[in-house]
C-alpha positions in Angstrom: 63.3 32.4 -124.9 62.5 33.2 -128.5 60.3 36.3 -129.0 58.7 37.6 -132.2 59.9 40.9 -133.6 58.4 43.6 -135.8 60.6 42.4 -138.6 58.5 39.2 -138.7 61.2 37.0 -137.2 61.8 35.1 -134.0 64.9 36.1 -131.9 66.5 34.7 -128.8 66.1 36.9 -125.8 67.9 36.5 -122.5 66.4 38.3 -119.5 68.5 40.9 -117.7 66.6 39.9 -114.5 67.6 42.8 -112.2 64.2 44.1 -110.9 63.7 47.1 -108.7 62.3 46.4 -105.3 59.1 48.4 -104.6 59.4 50.5 -101.5 58.1 53.7 -99.9 60.1 56.9 -100.5 62.5 57.9 -97.7 61.8 61.7 -98.1 58.7 63.8 -99.0 58.3 64.1 -102.8 58.5 67.5 -104.4 56.2 66.5 -107.3 52.6 65.4 -106.9 52.2 62.1 -108.7 48.9 60.5 -109.5 49.1 57.0 -111.1 46.0 56.2 -113.2 45.2 52.6 -112.5 43.3 49.9 -114.5 40.5 47.5 -113.4 41.2 43.8 -113.0 38.4 41.6 -114.5 36.9 38.6 -112.9 36.8 36.0 -115.8 34.8 33.5 -113.7 32.0 36.0 -113.2 32.1 37.5 -116.7 29.0 37.1 -118.8 28.4 38.6 -122.3 31.7 40.6 -122.1 30.7 43.0 -125.0 27.4 44.0 -123.3 26.3 45.1 -119.9 28.4 45.7 -116.8 31.9 44.2 -116.6 32.7 41.7 -113.8 35.4 43.1 -111.6 37.8 41.2 -109.3 37.5 43.8 -106.5 40.2 42.2 -104.3 42.8 42.2 -107.1 41.8 45.7 -108.2 42.1 47.2 -104.7 45.3 45.3 -104.0 46.9 46.9 -107.1 45.9 50.3 -105.8 47.3 49.6 -102.4 50.7 48.6 -104.0 50.8 52.1 -105.6 50.0 53.8 -102.3 52.7 51.8 -100.5 55.2 53.4 -102.9 54.1 56.9 -102.1 52.1 57.5 -105.2 48.6 59.1 -105.4 45.8 57.6 -107.5 43.8 58.9 -110.4 40.7 56.7 -110.2 38.1 55.7 -112.7 39.8 57.5 -115.6 40.3 56.3 -119.2 43.0 54.0 -118.0 40.2 52.1 -116.2 38.4 51.9 -119.5 35.8 54.5 -118.8 33.7 54.6 -121.9 35.6 51.6 -123.3 34.2 48.7 -121.3 33.6 50.2 -117.8 30.3 52.0 -117.3 29.5 54.6 -114.7 27.8 52.2 -112.3 30.9 50.1 -112.2 33.1 53.3 -111.9 31.0 54.6 -109.1 31.4 51.4 -107.1 35.1 51.4 -107.9 35.4 55.0 -106.5 33.5 54.1 -103.4 35.5 51.0 -102.7 38.8 52.8 -103.5 38.0 55.8 -101.2 37.2 53.4 -98.3 40.5 51.7 -98.8 42.4 55.0 -99.1 41.0 56.3 -95.9 42.2 53.1 -94.1 45.7 53.2 -95.7 48.5 54.3 -93.4 50.0 56.6 -96.2 46.7 58.6 -96.4 47.2 58.8 -100.2 45.7 61.5 -102.4 42.9 60.1 -104.7 41.3 62.1 -107.5 38.4 60.7 -109.4 37.1 61.2 -112.9 33.7 62.8 -113.2 32.1 62.7 -116.7 28.8 62.3 -118.5 29.1 58.7 -119.7 26.0 57.4 -117.8 23.7 59.3 -120.1 23.5 58.2 -123.8 25.3 60.6 -126.1 22.1 61.2 -128.2 20.3 62.5 -125.0 23.0 65.1 -124.3 21.7 67.6 -126.8 22.5 70.9 -125.1 24.8 72.4 -122.4 22.1 72.2 -119.7 21.8 68.4 -120.1 25.5 68.0 -120.2 26.0 70.0 -117.0 23.3 68.0 -115.3 25.1 64.8 -116.2 28.4 66.0 -114.9 26.7 67.2 -111.7 25.3 63.7 -110.9 28.8 62.1 -111.1 30.5 65.0 -109.2 28.0 64.6 -106.3 28.7 60.9 -106.1 32.5 61.4 -106.0 32.4 64.2 -103.4 30.1 62.0 -101.3 32.7 59.3 -101.3 35.4 61.8 -100.4 37.3 61.9 -103.6 38.9 65.0 -105.3 37.2 65.9 -108.6 38.8 65.6 -112.0 36.4 67.1 -114.6 37.1 64.6 -117.4 36.8 65.7 -121.0 33.3 64.7 -122.3 32.5 63.5 -125.8 29.1 65.3 -125.5 30.4 68.8 -126.1 32.2 68.1 -129.3 29.2 65.9 -130.4 26.9 68.9 -130.3 29.5 71.2 -132.0 29.7 73.4 -128.9 31.5 76.7 -129.2 33.8 78.4 -126.7 30.9 80.1 -124.9 29.1 76.8 -124.3 32.3 75.3 -122.8 32.8 78.4 -120.6 29.2 78.2 -119.3 29.4 74.5 -118.5 32.8 74.6 -116.9 32.2 77.8 -114.9 29.1 76.4 -113.4 30.6 73.0 -112.6 33.7 74.6 -111.0 31.5 76.9 -108.9 29.4 73.9 -107.8 32.5 71.9 -106.6 33.2 72.0 -102.8 37.0 71.8 -103.3 39.4 72.8 -106.1 39.1 70.6 -109.1 41.6 69.2 -111.7 40.7 70.0 -115.3 41.3 67.4 -118.0 42.5 68.1 -121.5 42.7 64.8 -123.4 43.9 64.9 -127.0 42.1 63.1 -129.8 45.0 60.6 -130.1 43.6 59.1 -126.9 39.9 59.5 -127.9 39.1 60.6 -131.5 35.7 61.8 -130.3 37.4 64.6 -128.4 38.7 66.3 -131.6 38.2 70.1 -131.4 37.8 70.2 -127.6 37.2 73.6 -126.0 35.2 74.6 -129.1 38.2 75.7 -131.2 39.8 74.3 -134.3 43.2 75.7 -133.5 45.5 74.9 -130.6 46.4 78.6 -130.0 42.7 79.5 -129.6 42.1 76.5 -127.3 45.1 77.5 -125.2 43.6 80.9 -124.6 40.1 79.6 -123.8 41.5 77.2 -121.2 43.8 79.8 -119.7 40.9 82.3 -119.4 38.9 79.6 -117.7 41.6 78.9 -115.2 42.4 82.5 -114.5 38.8 83.5 -113.7 38.3 80.4 -111.5 41.8 80.4 -110.0 40.6 79.9 -106.4 38.8 76.7 -107.4 41.4 75.2 -109.7 44.0 72.8 -108.4 45.5 72.3 -111.8 45.0 70.9 -115.3 46.0 67.6 -116.7 47.2 67.9 -120.3 47.6 64.8 -122.5 48.5 66.1 -126.0 51.9 64.2 -126.3 53.5 67.5 -127.3 56.4 68.5 -124.9 56.9 72.0 -126.4 53.2 72.8 -126.1 53.1 71.7 -122.5 56.2 73.7 -121.6 54.8 76.9 -123.2 51.3 76.4 -121.6 52.5 75.8 -118.1 54.7 79.0 -118.2 51.5 80.9 -118.7 49.5 79.3 -115.9 48.7 81.3 -112.7 51.1 80.4 -109.9 48.4 78.7 -108.0 47.6 76.1 -110.7 49.6 73.0 -111.3 50.3 71.4 -114.6 49.8 67.7 -114.4 51.5 66.1 -117.3 49.6 63.3 -119.1 52.4 63.1 -121.7 53.4 59.4 -121.6 56.1 60.1 -124.2 58.0 63.0 -122.6 57.2 62.8 -118.8 60.8 62.5 -117.6 61.9 65.9 -118.9 58.6 67.5 -118.2 58.6 66.4 -114.5 62.2 67.4 -114.0 61.5 70.9 -115.5 63.5 73.6 -117.1 64.8 75.3 -114.0 61.9 77.7 -113.8 58.8 75.6 -114.3 58.0 71.9 -114.0 55.1 69.5 -114.3 53.5 67.2 -111.8 52.2 63.9 -113.0 48.8 62.3 -113.7 49.9 59.4 -115.8 48.7 55.9 -116.9 52.3 54.8 -117.3 53.1 55.4 -113.7 50.8 52.5 -112.7 53.0 50.2 -114.9 56.4 51.6 -113.8 55.6 52.4 -110.2 58.9 51.3 -108.6 60.9 53.3 -111.1 58.6 56.3 -110.9 58.6 56.4 -107.1 62.3 56.0 -106.7 63.1 58.5 -109.4 60.9 61.1 -107.7 62.6 60.3 -104.5 66.0 61.0 -106.1 64.6 64.2 -107.7 63.4 65.4 -104.2 67.0 64.8 -103.0 68.5 66.8 -105.8 70.0 63.7 -107.4 69.2 64.3 -111.1 71.6 61.6 -112.3 69.8 58.9 -110.4 66.5 60.4 -111.4 67.3 59.9 -115.1 69.0 56.6 -114.6 65.8 55.2 -113.2 63.3 56.9 -115.5 65.2 57.0 -118.9 64.8 53.3 -119.5 61.0 53.5 -118.9 60.5 56.0 -121.7 61.0 53.6 -124.6 58.6 51.2 -122.7 56.0 53.9 -122.3 56.3 54.9 -126.0 55.7 51.3 -127.0 52.7 50.9 -124.7 51.2 54.3 -125.9 52.0 53.8 -129.6 49.3 54.6 -132.2 46.4 53.8 -132.0 47.1 55.3 -128.6 43.7 54.5 -127.1 44.7 50.8 -126.9 47.5 51.5 -124.4 45.4 50.0 -121.6 46.2 46.5 -122.9 49.9 47.0 -122.3 49.3 48.2 -118.8 47.1 45.1 -118.0 49.7 42.8 -119.6 52.5 44.1 -117.4 50.2 43.7 -114.3 49.7 40.0 -115.4 53.3 39.1 -116.1 54.3 40.8 -112.8 51.9 38.6 -110.8 49.5 41.4 -109.8 46.6 39.5 -111.4 46.1 35.9 -112.2 45.1 36.3 -115.9 45.3 38.5 -118.9 41.6 39.2 -119.5 40.2 42.7 -119.8 36.7 44.2 -119.9 35.1 43.7 -123.4 38.0 41.5 -124.4 40.3 44.5 -124.7 43.4 42.4 -124.5 42.9 41.6 -128.2 43.5 45.2 -129.2 47.2 44.7 -129.5 49.3 42.2 -131.4 51.7 39.6 -130.0 54.7 41.4 -131.4 53.7 44.4 -129.2 53.5 42.3 -126.1 56.9 40.8 -126.9 58.4 44.2 -127.2 56.8 45.4 -124.0 58.2 42.4 -122.3 61.7 43.2 -123.5 61.6 46.8 -122.6 60.1 46.2 -119.2 63.0 43.8 -118.4 65.5 46.5 -119.6 63.8 49.0 -117.3 64.1 46.7 -114.3 60.3 46.3 -114.1 59.8 42.5 -114.3 59.3 41.9 -110.6 59.8 38.1 -110.7 61.7 37.2 -113.9 60.9 33.5 -113.6 57.1 34.2 -113.3 57.3 36.8 -116.1 59.0 34.3 -118.4 56.5 31.6 -117.6 53.6 33.9 -118.4 55.2 35.3 -121.5 55.6 31.7 -122.8 51.9 31.0 -122.1 50.9 34.0 -124.2 53.3 33.0 -127.0 51.9 29.5 -127.0 48.4 30.8 -127.5 49.6 32.7 -130.5 51.3 29.6 -132.0 54.8 30.1 -130.8 56.7 27.6 -128.7 58.4 30.3 -126.6 
């Protein structure tokens, strides 16, 4: 097969064709691992894809989640990976959470599921003060808890939009944490994932933001499960987690440096809440199994080849990473098409998809090499290449 390159050429590529076989771990894992999963569209039912609610293929969407649970992974539901605020509205997310929680309760692995609560059902221009922002969060929190999901307090665009200072963040978050019936996961998403989140926590400097968040966690320690940090900065995450109270987990959202962060430095380590884990589930599950057995060599042998793949999928502009995850789901036969809510598959170029294909093969993540080749050739043909 001839694949396009970033050099503007076509090069022959021969598949390695040695996929990992998905399976459940043989031992309990020593790291909590949430995979943030995407939503599979229903192209037959889709109408006006840039407006209104997206059409979801519920069977394929839930089957994908069940495949993650079968491999011992937890699920982060209705997060930015599922295009919250980028094609998927709250009503769709609410239905997704309710369907997912019913499926999770029936699954033999009894997986952990944490769900994103935000403010995206209220237009941004109506969220003009902390009271309205808190009320919007509360509505989604109540729906998630009614369905049986653990709460993730997603970063909201509303607080930066009103220029909120540290005191406003503290007031909103303290009240929301107190309201929750069980410990929550906080969510610190960098502006590389969503430019509207620049200056989150009401501070222009990272050092000040660190202290604001650490103070929040310390005074609410009994109600904090942990915090997910997605800043793509390994040294920052390592320094931050060393300052956390012992009761709070650090869930890495660093899709560039997760292998080293999850392994840890001998004193501290990160857990995982990662979009890439949905795309690399067999490698992630089996690497975490090896780590639980003290086999660091196998851990790195399985995860190291996935890091170049993840860095390609999450390259700048990082917010378009969702397209690479859905692409891998398609070439791996987990969905019948490569169509995304709001036509999001067009957010990346054909050279990117070709590189993702190569790197997934080298990471042993093309489940059926013949099917993957056939589908890659289809995509190449649409772009004017014979394949």
